[in-house]
Amino acid sequence: MRIPVMEIFGPTIQGEGMVMGQKTMFVRTAGCDYSCSWCDSKFTWDGTGTSTSKQPADIVEELIQIGGAAFSHVTISGGNPALHKGIGELVELCHQQGWKVAVETQASIWQDWLVEIDDITLSPKPPSSGMKTDFAKLDLFMEKLLHANVSLKVVVFDQDDFAYAEGLHQRYPAAPFFLQTGNDDTATTDDAQLVSNLLHRYEQLIDYHISSPIMNDAKVLPQLHTLVWGNKRGV
Amino acid sequence: MRIPVMEIFGPTIQGEGMVMGQKTMFVRTAGCDYSCSWCDSKFTWDGTGTSTSKQPADIVEELIQIGGAAFSHVTISGGNPALHKGIGELVELCHQQGWKVAVETQASIWQDWLVEIDDITLSPKPPSSGMKTDFAKLDLFMEKLLHANVSLKVVVFDQDDFAYAEGLHQRYPAAPFFLQTGNDDTATTDDAQLVSNLLHRYEQLIDYHISSPIMNDAKVLPQLHTLVWGNKRGV
Ligand code: SF4
Ligand code: SF4
């Protein structure tokens, strides 16, 4: 079953969350059922980007062509990759190659292939996104992924977002929990200014984090790739 | 048994390695059997700092006084904490409080309390440090810590260091492996310049990493605390 692909690139490093620093290839799929105010991948769903419909086997071939032998990990990102049933076949082919597979999704649409993923990041969206979390659906995800390697990640822009994250961590205390700095200027090309802003935001998030006993076990991380490459795509 | 302590501070975040982003208190012990050229904690062993000899129970009390209820994790760092037998008692007391304990050591001196540590980072020193690794001793560490949560971390300044890291990863392929950017200016107070240099070094390390199939499973990380707070101590 074909998958609409926006871009395939790498190897580069995973700049976020549970496998931060991991060398990985990226397959970015098209489309999202959300429209977060601060989405940093709007081109996957707002009509400004173009996707190509690809067979899983062709995607694997392209990964090998681009990455050679210098990777063992593939990240499927979006958009929301969980829109696409065909990813099940892609995951199977990746595993046949001996690669591990990571996926990030906002947990709004279930796919059975999710249980096969090696590193699953569920990233429900906080108030600043303008989206509403369907907690009944999220409960279902957490139940079905009970024995999977799953983590929760929340991007935090302000104190309301942080309170949302606290509630989420209390609802699912057993899941590894990651707080992540938000990037509120996904268009700038002034990298020095961006880095300074992002580090300032990160320090502020650390401050919230440090004063919250609820969040003792959570980890708070920046986006490494934005610090290194700014808003550039394909790195 | 008393422990010579340089400083106790936190809660702050762990800026390095296997528990990057974790909220933690720091207990920094005095003394080191190494003298790495680029050591960023020289004050623990070069005579410029002063330590106070403390009982483990008093350290725990101090941790509670400073950190209140807003932490559940303690990092014991140095210098080389493995110089001090008394840390065994401290670890036991921390566990009684329900706290997890992390330690980093260069793996030159064994202590039986190491098997009790929740997050162990062994950080053998690469050629640029001017130190020599005793691989027979490191083998012994890895053997004794076979069932512990142990990772290897190498600070990389240049290609010789990277080659050393490759050899190490091949020697212990099962241990989670972290590459870390070196900081070659541990004295500067020009934070903007430091951040720019460190991100440049990080990008260079990513380049080495990406072209090395040997390192496919390794993770490559910066020092987060230096990006946020520069060379300031006690944060
Ligand atoms: S869920 Fe993710 S991809 Fe979709 S709009 Fe929100 S941030 Fe963008
Ligand atoms: S082992 Fe660590 S503390 Fe000791 S000199 Fe080297 S860098 Fe400094």
CSV table of C-alpha atoms and ligand atoms in Angstrom, one decimal:
chain,number,residue,atom,x,y,z
A,1,MET,CA,0.0,0.0,0.0
A,2,ARG,CA,1.4,3.4,-1.1
A,3,ILE,CA,2.5,6.1,1.4
A,4,PRO,CA,2.5,9.8,0.5
A,5,VAL,CA,6.1,10.9,1.2
A,6,MET,CA,7.2,14.6,1.5
A,7,GLU,CA,10.9,13.9,2.0
A,8,ILE,CA,13.5,11.2,2.8
A,9,PHE,CA,16.8,12.4,4.3
A,10,GLY,CA,19.7,11.5,6.5
A,11,PRO,CA,21.6,10.0,8.2
A,12,THR,CA,21.3,12.8,10.7
A,13,ILE,CA,20.6,12.8,14.5
A,14,GLN,CA,17.3,12.6,16.2
A,15,GLY,CA,17.1,16.0,17.9
A,16,GLU,CA,14.1,15.3,20.2
A,17,GLY,CA,12.7,13.1,22.9
A,18,MET,CA,13.3,9.5,24.0
A,19,VAL,CA,16.1,8.7,21.5
A,20,MET,CA,17.8,12.1,21.4
A,21,GLY,CA,21.2,12.0,19.7
A,22,GLN,CA,20.5,8.7,17.9
A,23,LYS,CA,21.7,8.5,14.3
A,24,THR,CA,18.7,8.1,12.1
A,25,MET,CA,17.2,8.4,8.6
A,26,PHE,CA,14.0,10.4,8.3
A,27,VAL,CA,10.9,9.5,6.2
A,28,ARG,CA,8.4,12.4,6.4
A,29,THR,CA,4.9,11.6,5.4
A,30,ALA,CA,2.3,14.0,4.1
A,31,GLY,CA,-0.9,15.1,5.8
A,32,CYS,CA,-2.2,15.9,9.3
A,33,ASP,CA,-5.6,15.7,11.0
A,34,TYR,CA,-4.5,18.6,13.3
A,35,SER,CA,-3.5,22.2,12.5
A,36,CYS,CA,-1.5,23.3,15.5
A,37,SER,CA,-0.9,27.1,15.6
A,38,TRP,CA,2.9,26.6,15.9
A,39,CYS,CA,3.3,23.6,13.7
A,40,ASP,CA,6.9,23.4,12.4
A,41,SER,CA,6.0,21.1,9.6
A,42,LYS,CA,3.0,23.1,8.1
A,43,PHE,CA,4.3,22.3,4.6
A,44,THR,CA,3.1,18.7,5.2
A,45,TRP,CA,-0.5,19.7,5.3
A,46,ASP,CA,-1.1,23.4,4.3
A,47,GLY,CA,-0.7,22.9,0.5
A,48,THR,CA,2.7,24.6,0.2
A,49,GLY,CA,4.6,21.3,-0.1
A,50,THR,CA,4.3,18.4,-2.6
A,51,SER,CA,4.3,14.7,-1.8
A,52,THR,CA,5.0,11.6,-3.9
A,53,SER,CA,3.1,8.4,-3.4
A,54,LYS,CA,5.6,5.6,-2.9
A,55,GLN,CA,5.6,1.9,-2.3
A,56,PRO,CA,7.2,0.8,1.0
A,57,ALA,CA,9.8,-1.3,-0.9
A,58,ASP,CA,10.8,1.8,-3.0
A,59,ILE,CA,11.2,3.8,0.2
A,60,VAL,CA,13.5,1.1,1.6
A,61,GLU,CA,15.6,1.2,-1.6
A,62,GLU,CA,15.8,5.0,-1.4
A,63,LEU,CA,16.9,4.8,2.2
A,64,ILE,CA,19.8,2.5,1.3
A,65,GLN,CA,20.7,4.6,-1.7
A,66,ILE,CA,20.9,7.8,0.4
A,67,GLY,CA,22.2,6.4,3.7
A,68,GLY,CA,24.4,3.5,2.6
A,69,ALA,CA,25.5,1.4,5.5
A,70,ALA,CA,25.9,4.3,7.9
A,71,PHE,CA,22.6,3.9,9.7
A,72,SER,CA,20.5,1.3,11.6
A,73,HIS,CA,17.5,3.5,12.6
A,74,VAL,CA,14.6,5.0,10.7
A,75,THR,CA,12.3,7.7,12.0
A,76,ILE,CA,8.9,8.0,10.4
A,77,SER,CA,7.6,11.5,11.0
A,78,GLY,CA,4.9,13.9,9.6
A,79,GLY,CA,2.5,15.4,9.7
A,80,ASN,CA,0.8,12.5,11.4
A,81,PRO,CA,2.2,9.2,10.1
A,82,ALA,CA,-0.7,7.4,11.8
A,83,LEU,CA,-2.9,8.6,8.9
A,84,HIS,CA,-1.3,5.9,6.7
A,85,LYS,CA,-2.1,2.2,6.9
A,86,GLY,CA,0.8,1.4,4.4
A,87,ILE,CA,3.4,2.2,7.1
A,88,GLY,CA,2.8,-1.3,8.5
A,89,GLU,CA,4.5,-2.8,5.5
A,90,LEU,CA,7.3,-0.2,5.6
A,91,VAL,CA,8.0,-1.1,9.3
A,92,GLU,CA,8.1,-4.8,8.4
A,93,LEU,CA,10.6,-4.2,5.6
A,94,CYS,CA,12.8,-2.0,7.9
A,95,HIS,CA,12.9,-4.7,10.5
A,96,GLN,CA,13.9,-7.2,7.8
A,97,GLN,CA,16.9,-4.9,7.1
A,98,GLY,CA,17.8,-5.0,10.8
A,99,TRP,CA,16.8,-1.3,11.3
A,100,LYS,CA,14.9,0.0,14.3
A,101,VAL,CA,11.9,2.3,13.7
A,102,ALA,CA,10.7,5.3,15.6
A,103,VAL,CA,7.4,7.1,15.1
A,104,GLU,CA,5.9,10.2,16.6
A,105,THR,CA,2.2,10.9,16.6
A,106,GLN,CA,-0.3,13.0,18.5
A,107,ALA,CA,-2.4,9.9,19.3
A,108,SER,CA,-5.5,10.9,17.5
A,109,ILE,CA,-5.7,8.0,15.0
A,110,TRP,CA,-4.9,4.4,15.9
A,111,GLN,CA,-3.0,2.0,13.6
A,112,ASP,CA,-2.3,-1.6,14.4
A,113,TRP,CA,1.3,-1.2,13.2
A,114,LEU,CA,2.0,1.1,16.1
A,115,VAL,CA,2.6,-2.0,18.3
A,116,GLU,CA,5.5,-3.0,16.0
A,117,ILE,CA,7.4,0.3,16.4
A,118,ASP,CA,10.6,0.3,18.5
A,119,ASP,CA,10.5,3.8,19.8
A,120,ILE,CA,7.0,5.4,20.1
A,121,THR,CA,6.5,9.0,21.0
A,122,LEU,CA,3.0,10.1,21.7
A,123,SER,CA,2.8,13.9,21.7
A,124,PRO,CA,-0.6,15.2,22.7
A,125,LYS,CA,-0.9,18.9,22.0
A,126,PRO,CA,-1.1,21.5,24.8
A,127,PRO,CA,-3.6,24.5,24.9
A,128,SER,CA,-1.2,26.9,23.0
A,129,SER,CA,-1.6,24.7,19.9
A,130,GLY,CA,-5.3,25.5,19.6
A,131,MET,CA,-6.1,21.7,19.5
A,132,LYS,CA,-8.2,19.7,22.0
A,133,THR,CA,-6.9,16.4,23.4
A,134,ASP,CA,-9.4,13.4,23.2
A,135,PHE,CA,-8.4,11.8,26.5
A,136,ALA,CA,-10.6,8.7,25.9
A,137,LYS,CA,-8.7,8.0,22.7
A,138,LEU,CA,-5.3,8.6,24.5
A,139,ASP,CA,-6.3,6.2,27.2
A,140,LEU,CA,-6.9,3.6,24.5
A,141,PHE,CA,-3.5,4.3,23.0
A,142,MET,CA,-1.8,3.9,26.3
A,143,GLU,CA,-3.7,0.7,27.0
A,144,LYS,CA,-2.9,-0.9,23.6
A,145,LEU,CA,0.8,0.2,23.9
A,146,LEU,CA,1.2,-1.1,27.5
A,147,HIS,CA,4.0,-3.5,26.5
A,148,ALA,CA,5.6,-1.2,23.9
A,149,ASN,CA,8.5,1.2,24.3
A,150,VAL,CA,6.3,4.3,24.5
A,151,SER,CA,7.0,7.7,25.8
A,152,LEU,CA,4.9,10.9,26.2
A,153,LYS,CA,6.2,14.3,25.0
A,154,VAL,CA,4.7,17.7,25.4
A,155,VAL,CA,5.9,20.9,23.7
A,156,VAL,CA,5.6,23.7,26.2
A,157,PHE,CA,5.3,27.4,25.3
A,158,ASP,CA,3.8,28.8,28.5
A,159,GLN,CA,2.5,28.0,32.0
A,160,ASP,CA,-0.9,26.8,30.7
A,161,ASP,CA,1.0,24.2,28.6
A,162,PHE,CA,3.1,23.2,31.6
A,163,ALA,CA,0.0,22.7,33.7
A,164,TYR,CA,-1.4,20.5,30.9
A,165,ALA,CA,1.8,18.5,30.9
A,166,GLU,CA,1.6,18.0,34.7
A,167,GLY,CA,-2.0,16.7,34.3
A,168,LEU,CA,-0.9,14.3,31.6
A,169,HIS,CA,2.1,13.0,33.6
A,170,GLN,CA,-0.2,12.4,36.6
A,171,ARG,CA,-2.7,10.5,34.3
A,172,TYR,CA,0.0,8.2,33.0
A,173,PRO,CA,2.7,8.1,35.7
A,174,ALA,CA,4.4,5.0,34.4
A,175,ALA,CA,5.2,6.4,31.0
A,176,PRO,CA,8.6,8.1,30.5
A,177,PHE,CA,7.7,11.8,30.1
A,178,PHE,CA,9.5,14.4,28.1
A,179,LEU,CA,9.0,18.2,28.2
A,180,GLN,CA,10.2,20.0,25.1
A,181,THR,CA,10.9,23.7,24.4
A,182,GLY,CA,8.6,25.2,21.8
A,183,ASN,CA,10.0,27.1,18.8
A,184,ASP,CA,7.8,30.2,18.2
A,185,ASP,CA,9.7,31.4,15.1
A,186,THR,CA,9.8,28.6,12.6
A,187,ALA,CA,10.5,31.0,9.7
A,188,THR,CA,13.5,33.0,10.8
A,189,THR,CA,16.9,32.5,9.1
A,190,ASP,CA,18.7,34.5,11.8
A,191,ASP,CA,20.2,31.4,13.5
A,192,ALA,CA,22.2,33.3,16.2
A,193,GLN,CA,19.1,35.1,17.4
A,194,LEU,CA,17.0,31.8,17.2
A,195,VAL,CA,19.6,29.9,19.3
A,196,SER,CA,19.6,32.6,21.9
A,197,ASN,CA,15.8,32.7,22.0
A,198,LEU,CA,15.5,28.9,22.2
A,199,LEU,CA,18.1,28.6,25.0
A,200,HIS,CA,16.3,31.3,26.9
A,201,ARG,CA,13.0,29.4,26.5
A,202,TYR,CA,14.7,26.2,27.5
A,203,GLU,CA,16.0,27.9,30.7
A,204,GLN,CA,12.5,29.1,31.4
A,205,LEU,CA,11.1,25.6,31.0
A,206,ILE,CA,13.8,24.2,33.3
A,207,ASP,CA,12.6,26.8,35.9
A,208,TYR,CA,9.0,25.6,35.7
A,209,HIS,CA,10.2,22.0,35.8
A,210,ILE,CA,12.5,22.5,38.8
A,211,SER,CA,9.8,24.0,41.0
A,212,SER,CA,7.2,21.3,40.2
A,213,PRO,CA,7.4,18.2,42.5
A,214,ILE,CA,4.9,16.5,40.2
A,215,MET,CA,7.5,16.5,37.4
A,216,ASN,CA,10.4,15.1,39.4
A,217,ASP,CA,10.7,12.1,37.0
A,218,ALA,CA,10.1,14.0,33.8
A,219,LYS,CA,13.0,15.0,31.5
A,220,VAL,CA,13.2,18.4,29.9
A,221,LEU,CA,15.0,18.8,26.6
A,222,PRO,CA,15.5,21.3,23.8
A,223,GLN,CA,15.3,20.5,20.1
A,224,LEU,CA,18.9,19.8,19.3
A,225,HIS,CA,18.5,20.0,15.5
A,226,THR,CA,17.1,23.5,15.7
A,227,LEU,CA,20.0,24.6,17.9
A,228,VAL,CA,22.5,23.2,15.3
A,229,TRP,CA,20.8,23.9,12.0
A,230,GLY,CA,18.1,26.5,12.7
A,231,ASN,CA,14.9,26.2,10.7
A,232,LYS,CA,16.6,24.5,7.7
A,233,ARG,CA,14.8,21.5,6.3
A,234,GLY,CA,16.3,18.1,5.4
A,235,VAL,CA,19.0,18.0,8.0
B,1,MET,CA,32.5,7.1,56.7
B,2,ARG,CA,33.0,10.8,55.7
B,3,ILE,CA,33.2,12.0,52.1
B,4,PRO,CA,35.1,15.1,51.0
B,5,VAL,CA,32.4,17.3,49.4
B,6,MET,CA,33.2,20.3,47.1
B,7,GLU,CA,29.6,21.5,46.5
B,8,ILE,CA,26.0,20.4,46.8
B,9,PHE,CA,23.5,22.1,44.5
B,10,GLY,CA,20.2,21.7,42.6
B,11,PRO,CA,17.7,20.8,41.6
B,12,THR,CA,18.9,21.4,38.1
B,13,ILE,CA,19.0,19.2,35.0
B,14,GLN,CA,21.5,16.6,34.1
B,15,GLY,CA,23.1,18.1,31.0
B,16,GLU,CA,25.0,15.0,29.8
B,17,GLY,CA,24.7,11.4,28.8
B,18,MET,CA,22.3,8.6,29.5
B,19,VAL,CA,19.8,10.6,31.7
B,20,MET,CA,20.1,13.9,29.8
B,21,GLY,CA,17.3,16.3,30.8
B,22,GLN,CA,16.6,14.5,34.2
B,23,LYS,CA,15.9,16.7,37.1
B,24,THR,CA,18.6,16.0,39.7
B,25,MET,CA,20.6,17.3,42.7
B,26,PHE,CA,24.4,17.3,42.4
B,27,VAL,CA,26.9,16.2,45.1
B,28,ARG,CA,30.4,17.0,43.8
B,29,THR,CA,33.2,15.1,45.6
B,30,ALA,CA,36.8,16.2,45.9
B,31,GLY,CA,39.8,14.6,44.3
B,32,CYS,CA,40.8,12.8,41.1
B,33,ASP,CA,43.4,10.2,40.3
B,34,TYR,CA,43.6,11.7,36.7
B,35,SER,CA,44.6,15.1,35.5
B,36,CYS,CA,43.0,15.5,32.1
B,37,SER,CA,44.3,18.4,30.0
B,38,TRP,CA,40.8,19.7,29.4
B,39,CYS,CA,39.2,18.8,32.8
B,40,ASP,CA,36.3,21.2,33.4
B,41,SER,CA,36.3,20.4,37.2
B,42,LYS,CA,40.0,21.1,37.9
B,43,PHE,CA,39.0,22.9,41.1
B,44,THR,CA,38.2,19.5,42.5
B,45,TRP,CA,41.8,18.4,42.4
B,46,ASP,CA,44.2,21.3,41.6
B,47,GLY,CA,44.2,22.9,45.0
B,48,THR,CA,42.1,26.0,43.9
B,49,GLY,CA,39.0,24.7,45.6
B,50,THR,CA,38.2,23.7,49.2
B,51,SER,CA,36.2,20.7,50.3
B,52,THR,CA,34.4,19.9,53.5
B,53,SER,CA,34.4,16.4,55.0
B,54,LYS,CA,30.8,15.3,55.5
B,55,GLN,CA,28.9,12.4,56.9
B,56,PRO,CA,26.5,10.7,54.5
B,57,ALA,CA,23.5,11.5,56.8
B,58,ASP,CA,24.5,15.1,56.8
B,59,ILE,CA,24.7,15.2,53.0
B,60,VAL,CA,21.2,13.8,52.8
B,61,GLU,CA,19.9,16.4,55.2
B,62,GLU,CA,21.5,19.1,53.2
B,63,LEU,CA,20.0,17.7,50.0
B,64,ILE,CA,16.5,17.9,51.6
B,65,GLN,CA,17.2,21.4,52.9
B,66,ILE,CA,18.2,22.7,49.5
B,67,GLY,CA,16.0,20.7,47.2
B,68,GLY,CA,12.8,20.2,49.3
B,69,ALA,CA,10.4,17.8,47.7
B,70,ALA,CA,11.2,18.9,44.1
B,71,PHE,CA,13.6,16.1,43.2
B,72,SER,CA,13.8,12.3,43.2
B,73,HIS,CA,17.3,11.9,41.7
B,74,VAL,CA,20.8,12.6,42.9
B,75,THR,CA,24.0,12.7,40.8
B,76,ILE,CA,27.3,12.1,42.5
B,77,SER,CA,30.1,13.6,40.4
B,78,GLY,CA,33.6,14.7,40.9
B,79,GLY,CA,36.5,14.6,40.4
B,80,ASN,CA,36.4,10.8,40.6
B,81,PRO,CA,33.7,9.8,43.1
B,82,ALA,CA,35.0,6.3,43.1
B,83,LEU,CA,37.9,7.4,45.3
B,84,HIS,CA,35.5,7.4,48.2
B,85,LYS,CA,34.4,4.3,50.0
B,86,GLY,CA,31.9,6.3,52.1
B,87,ILE,CA,29.7,6.9,49.1
B,88,GLY,CA,28.2,3.4,49.6
B,89,GLU,CA,26.5,4.6,52.8
B,90,LEU,CA,25.3,7.8,50.9
B,91,VAL,CA,23.8,5.7,48.1
B,92,GLU,CA,22.0,3.5,50.7
B,93,LEU,CA,20.5,6.5,52.4
B,94,CYS,CA,19.4,8.1,49.1
B,95,HIS,CA,17.6,4.8,48.2
B,96,GLN,CA,15.9,4.9,51.6
B,97,GLN,CA,14.5,8.3,50.6
B,98,GLY,CA,13.2,6.9,47.4
B,99,TRP,CA,15.8,8.8,45.3
B,100,LYS,CA,17.6,7.3,42.3
B,101,VAL,CA,21.4,7.8,42.2
B,102,ALA,CA,23.6,8.4,39.2
B,103,VAL,CA,27.4,8.3,39.1
B,104,GLU,CA,30.1,9.1,36.5
B,105,THR,CA,33.6,7.8,36.8
B,106,GLN,CA,36.5,7.2,34.4
B,107,ALA,CA,36.6,3.5,35.6
B,108,SER,CA,40.1,3.6,37.1
B,109,ILE,CA,39.2,2.6,40.7
B,110,TRP,CA,36.6,0.0,41.6
B,111,GLN,CA,34.2,0.4,44.5
B,112,ASP,CA,31.6,-2.3,45.5
B,113,TRP,CA,28.9,0.4,45.8
B,114,LEU,CA,29.0,0.9,42.1
B,115,VAL,CA,26.7,-2.1,41.6
B,116,GLU,CA,24.0,-0.3,43.7
B,117,ILE,CA,24.0,2.8,41.4
B,118,ASP,CA,20.9,3.3,39.2
B,119,ASP,CA,22.6,5.1,36.3
B,120,ILE,CA,26.3,4.5,35.8
B,121,THR,CA,28.3,6.4,33.3
B,122,LEU,CA,31.8,5.1,32.6
B,123,SER,CA,33.8,7.7,30.8
B,124,PRO,CA,37.2,6.5,29.8
B,125,LYS,CA,39.4,9.4,28.6
B,126,PRO,CA,40.5,9.7,24.9
B,127,PRO,CA,44.0,10.6,23.7
B,128,SER,CA,43.4,14.4,23.8
B,129,SER,CA,43.1,14.2,27.6
B,130,GLY,CA,46.7,13.1,28.0
B,131,MET,CA,45.6,10.1,30.0
B,132,LYS,CA,46.0,6.4,29.3
B,133,THR,CA,43.2,3.9,29.5
B,134,ASP,CA,43.8,0.7,31.5
B,135,PHE,CA,41.7,-1.7,29.4
B,136,ALA,CA,42.2,-4.7,31.6
B,137,LYS,CA,40.7,-2.6,34.4
B,138,LEU,CA,37.9,-1.4,32.2
B,139,ASP,CA,37.1,-5.0,31.2
B,140,LEU,CA,36.8,-5.8,34.9
B,141,PHE,CA,34.3,-2.9,35.4
B,142,MET,CA,32.2,-4.0,32.5
B,143,GLU,CA,32.2,-7.6,33.7
B,144,LYS,CA,31.2,-6.6,37.3
B,145,LEU,CA,28.5,-4.2,36.0
B,146,LEU,CA,27.1,-6.7,33.5
B,147,HIS,CA,23.6,-6.6,35.1
B,148,ALA,CA,23.7,-2.9,36.0
B,149,ASN,CA,22.3,0.0,34.1
B,150,VAL,CA,25.7,1.1,32.7
B,151,SER,CA,26.6,3.3,29.7
B,152,LEU,CA,29.9,4.4,28.2
B,153,LYS,CA,30.6,8.0,27.3
B,154,VAL,CA,33.5,9.5,25.5
B,155,VAL,CA,34.3,13.2,25.2
B,156,VAL,CA,35.6,13.9,21.6
B,157,PHE,CA,37.8,16.8,20.7
B,158,ASP,CA,39.3,15.5,17.4
B,159,GLN,CA,39.5,12.6,15.0
B,160,ASP,CA,42.0,10.7,17.2
B,161,ASP,CA,39.5,10.8,20.0
B,162,PHE,CA,36.7,9.6,17.7
B,163,ALA,CA,38.9,6.7,16.5
B,164,TYR,CA,39.4,5.8,20.2
B,165,ALA,CA,35.6,5.9,20.8
B,166,GLU,CA,35.1,3.6,17.8
B,167,GLY,CA,37.5,1.1,19.3
B,168,LEU,CA,35.8,1.3,22.6
B,169,HIS,CA,32.3,0.8,21.2
B,170,GLN,CA,33.6,-2.2,19.2
B,171,ARG,CA,35.1,-3.7,22.4
B,172,TYR,CA,31.8,-3.4,24.4
B,173,PRO,CA,29.1,-3.5,21.6
B,174,ALA,CA,26.3,-4.2,24.1
B,175,ALA,CA,26.7,-1.1,26.3
B,176,PRO,CA,24.8,2.0,25.4
B,177,PHE,CA,27.3,4.4,23.9
B,178,PHE,CA,27.4,8.2,24.1
B,179,LEU,CA,29.6,10.6,22.2
B,180,GLN,CA,29.9,14.1,23.8
B,181,THR,CA,31.2,17.4,22.5
B,182,GLY,CA,34.3,18.6,24.3
B,183,ASN,CA,34.5,22.1,25.7
B,184,ASP,CA,38.0,23.6,25.0
B,185,ASP,CA,37.4,26.9,26.8
B,186,THR,CA,36.3,26.2,30.3
B,187,ALA,CA,37.3,29.6,31.5
B,188,THR,CA,35.5,32.1,29.1
B,189,THR,CA,32.6,34.1,30.4
B,190,ASP,CA,31.6,35.2,26.8
B,191,ASP,CA,28.5,32.9,26.7
B,192,ALA,CA,27.4,33.8,23.2
B,193,GLN,CA,30.8,33.0,21.7
B,194,LEU,CA,31.0,29.8,23.8
B,195,VAL,CA,27.6,28.6,22.6
B,196,SER,CA,28.5,29.3,19.0
B,197,ASN,CA,31.8,27.4,19.4
B,198,LEU,CA,30.1,24.4,21.1
B,199,LEU,CA,27.4,24.1,18.6
B,200,HIS,CA,30.0,24.2,15.8
B,201,ARG,CA,31.9,21.5,17.6
B,202,TYR,CA,28.7,19.5,18.0
B,203,GLU,CA,28.0,19.7,14.3
B,204,GLN,CA,31.5,18.5,13.5
B,205,LEU,CA,31.1,15.6,15.9
B,206,ILE,CA,27.8,14.7,14.2
B,207,ASP,CA,29.7,14.7,10.9
B,208,TYR,CA,32.2,12.2,12.1
B,209,HIS,CA,29.4,10.2,13.6
B,210,ILE,CA,27.3,10.1,10.5
B,211,SER,CA,30.0,8.8,8.3
B,212,SER,CA,31.0,6.0,10.6
B,213,PRO,CA,29.0,2.8,10.2
B,214,ILE,CA,30.7,1.5,13.3
B,215,MET,CA,28.9,4.1,15.4
B,216,ASN,CA,25.4,3.5,14.0
B,217,ASP,CA,24.0,2.7,17.4
B,218,ALA,CA,25.9,5.3,19.4
B,219,LYS,CA,24.2,8.6,20.4
B,220,VAL,CA,25.9,11.9,20.0
B,221,LEU,CA,25.0,14.7,22.5
B,222,PRO,CA,26.2,18.2,23.5
B,223,GLN,CA,26.5,19.3,27.1
B,224,LEU,CA,23.2,21.0,27.7
B,225,HIS,CA,24.1,22.9,30.9
B,226,THR,CA,27.1,24.6,29.2
B,227,LEU,CA,24.8,25.7,26.4
B,228,VAL,CA,22.3,27.2,28.9
B,229,TRP,CA,24.6,28.5,31.6
B,230,GLY,CA,28.1,28.7,30.1
B,231,ASN,CA,31.0,27.9,32.4
B,232,LYS,CA,29.1,29.0,35.5
B,233,ARG,CA,29.4,26.6,38.5
B,234,GLY,CA,26.6,25.4,40.8
B,235,VAL,CA,23.7,25.4,38.2
C,1,SF4,S1,0.1,17.4,15.1
C,1,SF4,FE1,2.2,17.8,14.6
C,1,SF4,S2,2.3,17.8,12.3
C,1,SF4,FE2,0.1,18.0,12.9
C,1,SF4,S3,-0.3,20.2,12.9
C,1,SF4,FE3,0.3,19.6,15.0
C,1,SF4,S4,2.5,20.0,15.1
C,1,SF4,FE4,1.9,19.9,12.9
C,2,SF4,S1,38.8,12.2,35.1
C,2,SF4,FE1,37.2,13.8,35.1
C,2,SF4,S2,37.5,15.0,37.0
C,2,SF4,FE2,39.4,13.7,36.7
C,2,SF4,S3,40.8,15.1,35.6
C,2,SF4,FE3,39.7,13.9,34.1
C,2,SF4,S4,37.9,15.2,33.5
C,2,SF4,FE4,38.8,15.9,35.4
